[in-house]
């Protein structure tokens, strides 16, 4: 059977991203190649009916083509670094109609890589991967307890050089970073509890999708990334990681090889 349908996106503003990156690039003397831009193709059920970026009566393949054209216009660029399929279609046949069309744009150089989102059964991720000519380089999912925090999917991603991106990362998991031991650890690391949880996610191979309108939170997030990129290990051993990992209630929390995995 096809995977279950995804929830609709709540916040899409490609035009704002396009205006933002071009203004920032001008102010900071950056080139397009200095930035990494990701967006999605979303099916009919995932759009505001009054703001669909393609002809709803067109074929599925044509909708994909029109969607990318609109994304390129909105984002003010001639290529997309990462183009993600927002969620499963209503059948595998339609899934691959979308995917094969997306692959064409990688061939043309308008897209650098592809990904999938809202796939919560590992067998679906495996099938989509195995049947793809151009393999997905991203799996983007809600990171929450209902899916067991995607333990098996993340393992598959690690084994196949796929980036696992998480959303709803903080909203779904406050118990993991707001219990007394986590609060104490955050204090000793000079981080907010939320920053500590982001650091935990990155330490176990997750790329958290981060969005905020709060300037202070933006500064904290950038400071954390700078610390990690400088080579600092926020978590010095598996015992520190377990303070967060055990609190998630995720099954099979264990040490794997030279690294930690949840």
CSV table of N, CA, C and O in Angstrom, one decimal, residues 210 212-223:
chain,number,residue,atom,x,y,z
A,210,UNK,N,15.5,24.6,11.6
A,210,UNK,CA,15.4,25.6,12.6
A,210,UNK,C,14.7,26.8,12.0
A,210,UNK,O,15.1,27.4,11.0
A,212,UNK,N,12.9,30.6,13.3
A,212,UNK,CA,12.5,31.5,14.4
A,212,UNK,C,12.4,33.0,13.9
A,212,UNK,O,13.1,33.3,12.9
A,213,UNK,N,11.6,33.8,14.5
A,213,UNK,CA,11.5,35.2,14.2
A,213,UNK,C,12.2,36.0,15.4
A,213,UNK,O,12.2,37.2,15.4
A,214,UNK,N,12.7,35.3,16.4
A,214,UNK,CA,13.3,35.9,17.6
A,214,UNK,C,14.8,36.1,17.3
A,214,UNK,O,15.5,35.2,17.1
A,215,UNK,N,15.2,37.4,17.3
A,215,UNK,CA,16.6,37.7,17.0
A,215,UNK,C,17.5,37.0,18.0
A,215,UNK,O,18.6,36.6,17.6
A,216,UNK,N,17.2,37.0,19.3
A,216,UNK,CA,18.1,36.4,20.3
A,216,UNK,C,18.2,34.9,20.0
A,216,UNK,O,19.4,34.4,20.1
A,217,UNK,N,17.2,34.2,19.6
A,217,UNK,CA,17.3,32.8,19.3
A,217,UNK,C,18.1,32.6,18.1
A,217,UNK,O,18.9,31.6,18.0
A,218,UNK,N,18.0,33.5,17.1
A,218,UNK,CA,18.9,33.4,15.9
A,218,UNK,C,20.4,33.5,16.3
A,218,UNK,O,21.2,32.7,15.9
A,219,UNK,N,20.7,34.4,17.2
A,219,UNK,CA,22.1,34.6,17.6
A,219,UNK,C,22.6,33.4,18.4
A,219,UNK,O,23.7,33.0,18.2
A,220,UNK,N,21.7,32.8,19.2
A,220,UNK,CA,22.1,31.6,20.0
A,220,UNK,C,22.4,30.5,19.1
A,220,UNK,O,23.3,29.7,19.2
A,221,UNK,N,21.5,30.3,18.1
A,221,UNK,CA,21.7,29.2,17.1
A,221,UNK,C,22.9,29.3,16.3
A,221,UNK,O,23.7,28.3,16.1
A,222,UNK,N,23.2,30.5,15.9
A,222,UNK,CA,24.5,30.8,15.1
A,222,UNK,C,25.7,30.5,16.0
A,222,UNK,O,26.7,29.9,15.5
A,223,UNK,N,25.6,31.0,17.2
A,223,UNK,CA,26.7,30.8,18.1
A,223,UNK,C,27.0,29.3,18.4
A,223,UNK,O,28.2,28.8,18.4
